PDB file of C-alpha atoms in Angstrom:
ATOM      1  CA  UNK A   1      -6.253  -9.951   0.968  1.00  0.00           C
ATOM      2  CA  UNK A   2      -3.238 -10.827   4.695  1.00  0.00           C
ATOM      3  CA  UNK A   3      -3.150  -8.185   6.571  1.00  0.00           C
ATOM      4  CA  UNK A   4       0.543  -8.921   7.296  1.00  0.00           C
ATOM      5  CA  UNK A   5       2.691  -6.657   4.125  1.00  0.00           C
ATOM      6  CA  UNK A   6       2.388  -9.630   0.860  1.00  0.00           C
ATOM      7  CA  UNK A   7       5.841  -8.920  -1.502  1.00  0.00           C
ATOM      8  CA  UNK A   8       4.573  -9.575  -5.234  1.00  0.00           C
ATOM      9  CA  UNK A   9       7.518 -10.470  -7.944  1.00  0.00           C
ATOM     10  CA  UNK A  10       7.396 -10.561 -11.357  1.00  0.00           C
ATOM     11  CA  UNK A  11       9.882 -13.644 -13.672  1.00  0.00           C
ATOM     12  CA  UNK A  12      11.525 -12.419 -16.863  1.00  0.00           C
ATOM     13  CA  UNK A  13       8.377 -12.808 -18.868  1.00  0.00           C
ATOM     14  CA  UNK A  14       6.511 -10.958 -16.911  1.00  0.00           C
ATOM     15  CA  UNK A  15       4.070 -12.802 -14.483  1.00  0.00           C
ATOM     16  CA  UNK A  16       3.382 -11.845 -11.277  1.00  0.00           C
ATOM     17  CA  UNK A  17       3.545 -14.067  -7.634  1.00  0.00           C
ATOM     18  CA  UNK A  18       3.844 -14.177  -4.603  1.00  0.00           C
ATOM     19  CA  UNK A  19       6.654 -14.462  -2.097  1.00  0.00           C
ATOM     20  CA  UNK A  20       5.973 -16.676   0.995  1.00  0.00           C
ATOM     21  CA  UNK A  21       4.338 -15.720   3.822  1.00  0.00           C
ATOM     22  CA  UNK A  22       6.887 -13.962   6.793  1.00  0.00           C
ATOM     23  CA  UNK A  23       5.725 -11.770   9.860  1.00  0.00           C
ATOM     24  CA  UNK A  24       7.108  -8.560   8.468  1.00  0.00           C
ATOM     25  CA  UNK A  25       7.522  -4.708   9.068  1.00  0.00           C
ATOM     26  CA  UNK A  26       9.744  -2.159   7.418  1.00  0.00           C
ATOM     27  CA  UNK A  27      12.423   0.924   8.258  1.00  0.00           C
ATOM     28  CA  UNK A  28      13.231   4.158   6.927  1.00  0.00           C
ATOM     29  CA  UNK A  29      16.693   5.739   8.376  1.00  0.00           C
ATOM     30  CA  UNK A  30      18.797   6.700   7.308  1.00  0.00           C
ATOM     31  CA  UNK A  31      17.887   7.217   3.950  1.00  0.00           C
ATOM     32  CA  UNK A  32      17.869   3.069   3.583  1.00  0.00           C
ATOM     33  CA  UNK A  33      14.449   0.303   3.076  1.00  0.00           C
ATOM     34  CA  UNK A  34      14.935  -2.423   5.482  1.00  0.00           C
ATOM     35  CA  UNK A  35      12.437  -5.689   5.092  1.00  0.00           C
ATOM     36  CA  UNK A  36      12.868  -6.489   8.908  1.00  0.00           C
ATOM     37  CA  UNK A  37      11.011 -10.390   8.587  1.00  0.00           C
ATOM     38  CA  UNK A  38      11.289 -12.892  11.275  1.00  0.00           C
ATOM     39  CA  UNK A  39      13.698 -16.752   9.664  1.00  0.00           C
ATOM     40  CA  UNK A  40      13.442 -19.594  11.535  1.00  0.00           C
ATOM     41  CA  UNK A  41      14.090 -18.068  15.284  1.00  0.00           C
ATOM     42  CA  UNK A  42      16.885 -14.999  14.425  1.00  0.00           C
ATOM     43  CA  UNK A  43      15.814 -12.529  12.502  1.00  0.00           C
ATOM     44  CA  UNK A  44      16.851 -11.179   8.813  1.00  0.00           C
ATOM     45  CA  UNK A  45      16.866  -8.069   7.073  1.00  0.00           C
ATOM     46  CA  UNK A  46      17.086  -6.662   3.299  1.00  0.00           C
ATOM     47  CA  UNK A  47      17.345  -3.888   2.223  1.00  0.00           C
ATOM     48  CA  UNK A  48      15.120  -2.545  -0.980  1.00  0.00           C
ATOM     49  CA  UNK A  49      14.656   0.549  -3.096  1.00  0.00           C
ATOM     50  CA  UNK A  50      10.486   1.151  -3.004  1.00  0.00           C
ATOM     51  CA  UNK A  51       7.611  -0.761  -1.919  1.00  0.00           C
ATOM     52  CA  UNK A  52       4.534   0.126  -2.422  1.00  0.00           C
ATOM     53  CA  UNK A  53       1.731  -0.376  -0.063  1.00  0.00           C
ATOM     54  CA  UNK A  54      -0.878  -1.319  -3.012  1.00  0.00           C
ATOM     55  CA  UNK A  55      -4.860  -0.885  -1.834  1.00  0.00           C
ATOM     56  CA  UNK A  56      -3.848  -0.167   1.674  1.00  0.00           C
ATOM     57  CA  UNK A  57      -4.631   3.064   4.075  1.00  0.00           C
ATOM     58  CA  UNK A  58      -1.718   3.810   6.171  1.00  0.00           C
ATOM     59  CA  UNK A  59      -2.103   6.666   9.117  1.00  0.00           C
ATOM     60  CA  UNK A  60       0.661   8.493  10.420  1.00  0.00           C
ATOM     61  CA  UNK A  61       2.043   8.450  13.213  1.00  0.00           C
ATOM     62  CA  UNK A  62       5.680   9.223  12.798  1.00  0.00           C
ATOM     63  CA  UNK A  63       6.661  12.233  13.827  1.00  0.00           C
ATOM     64  CA  UNK A  64      10.697  12.329  12.800  1.00  0.00           C
ATOM     65  CA  UNK A  65      12.584  11.378   9.884  1.00  0.00           C
ATOM     66  CA  UNK A  66      12.983   7.931  10.225  1.00  0.00           C
ATOM     67  CA  UNK A  67      10.236   5.374  11.765  1.00  0.00           C
ATOM     68  CA  UNK A  68       9.104   1.884  11.131  1.00  0.00           C
ATOM     69  CA  UNK A  69       6.390   1.217   8.134  1.00  0.00           C
ATOM     70  CA  UNK A  70       3.942  -1.351  10.141  1.00  0.00           C
ATOM     71  CA  UNK A  71       1.049  -2.599   8.454  1.00  0.00           C
ATOM     72  CA  UNK A  72      -1.854  -0.059   9.456  1.00  0.00           C
ATOM     73  CA  UNK A  73       0.373   2.733   9.045  1.00  0.00           C
ATOM     74  CA  UNK A  74       3.979   4.940   9.917  1.00  0.00           C
ATOM     75  CA  UNK A  75       5.681   4.807  13.736  1.00  0.00           C
ATOM     76  CA  UNK A  76       8.595   6.547  14.758  1.00  0.00           C
ATOM     77  CA  UNK A  77      12.025   4.606  14.959  1.00  0.00           C
ATOM     78  CA  UNK A  78      12.734   2.297  17.585  1.00  0.00           C
ATOM     79  CA  UNK A  79      14.793  -0.926  17.765  1.00  0.00           C
ATOM     80  CA  UNK A  80      13.783  -4.085  16.014  1.00  0.00           C
ATOM     81  CA  UNK A  81      13.453  -7.028  16.905  1.00  0.00           C
ATOM     82  CA  UNK A  82      11.703 -10.467  16.674  1.00  0.00           C
ATOM     83  CA  UNK A  83       9.493  -9.363  19.363  1.00  0.00           C
ATOM     84  CA  UNK A  84       8.611  -5.897  17.609  1.00  0.00           C
ATOM     85  CA  UNK A  85       7.990  -7.897  14.080  1.00  0.00           C
ATOM     86  CA  UNK A  86       5.390 -10.558  15.811  1.00  0.00           C
ATOM     87  CA  UNK A  87       4.053  -7.616  17.790  1.00  0.00           C
ATOM     88  CA  UNK A  88       2.938  -5.221  14.201  1.00  0.00           C
ATOM     89  CA  UNK A  89       2.789  -8.083  11.380  1.00  0.00           C
ATOM     90  CA  UNK A  90      -0.420 -10.128  12.947  1.00  0.00           C
ATOM     91  CA  UNK A  91      -1.419 -12.797  10.503  1.00  0.00           C
ATOM     92  CA  UNK A  92      -4.738 -12.584  10.278  1.00  0.00           C
ATOM     93  CA  UNK A  93      -7.145 -10.629   6.723  1.00  0.00           C
ATOM     94  CA  UNK A  94      -7.100  -6.960   5.697  1.00  0.00           C
ATOM     95  CA  UNK A  95     -10.709  -5.847   5.783  1.00  0.00           C
ATOM     96  CA  UNK A  96     -10.219  -2.345   4.480  1.00  0.00           C
ATOM     97  CA  UNK A  97      -8.904  -4.851   1.371  1.00  0.00           C
ATOM     98  CA  UNK A  98     -11.094  -7.328   1.374  1.00  0.00           C
ATOM     99  CA  UNK A  99     -14.217  -4.457   1.666  1.00  0.00           C
ATOM    100  CA  UNK A 100     -13.019  -2.869  -1.404  1.00  0.00           C
ATOM    101  CA  UNK A 101     -12.244  -6.352  -3.722  1.00  0.00           C
ATOM    102  CA  UNK A 102     -16.488  -7.519  -2.320  1.00  0.00           C
ATOM    103  CA  UNK A 103     -17.700  -3.712  -3.926  1.00  0.00           C
ATOM    104  CA  UNK A 104     -15.650  -4.500  -6.728  1.00  0.00           C
ATOM    105  CA  UNK A 105     -17.290  -8.087  -7.339  1.00  0.00           C
ATOM    106  CA  UNK A 106     -20.484  -6.457  -6.397  1.00  0.00           C
ATOM    107  CA  UNK A 107     -19.892  -3.743  -9.504  1.00  0.00           C
ATOM    108  CA  UNK A 108     -18.953  -6.994 -11.946  1.00  0.00           C
ATOM    109  CA  UNK A 109     -22.123  -9.653 -10.777  1.00  0.00           C
ATOM    110  CA  UNK A 110     -24.242  -6.150 -11.753  1.00  0.00           C
ATOM    111  CA  UNK A 111     -22.180  -5.234 -15.277  1.00  0.00           C
ATOM    112  CA  UNK A 112     -22.693  -8.667 -15.632  1.00  0.00           C
ATOM    113  CA  UNK A 113     -26.610  -9.081 -15.427  1.00  0.00           C
ATOM    114  CA  UNK A 114     -27.518  -6.028 -16.825  1.00  0.00           C
TER     115      UNK A 114
END
């Protein structure tokens, strides 16, 4: 339910687990999808083949073929720095997802009562 991205993985038995939280943004430039994150006081990165934005509304403000993917949507590309990651990867609750979960819980409760 975080606003910032949280990556999940599956082990060999298909059990899902979450990576340790890191402030993170993604970039798409020259056909490469890169995850940028703060590692202590350094900027680190990892290339990805795919990311999925589960139940996340993403606004598209990008107008070029190279862009950044931030928790709220897509913006035009600019060089990634620790300051940029800190600016966009705030640690807060993602309210639209929380509302979806609450709505699903209420529906389950009503179904179980009837």
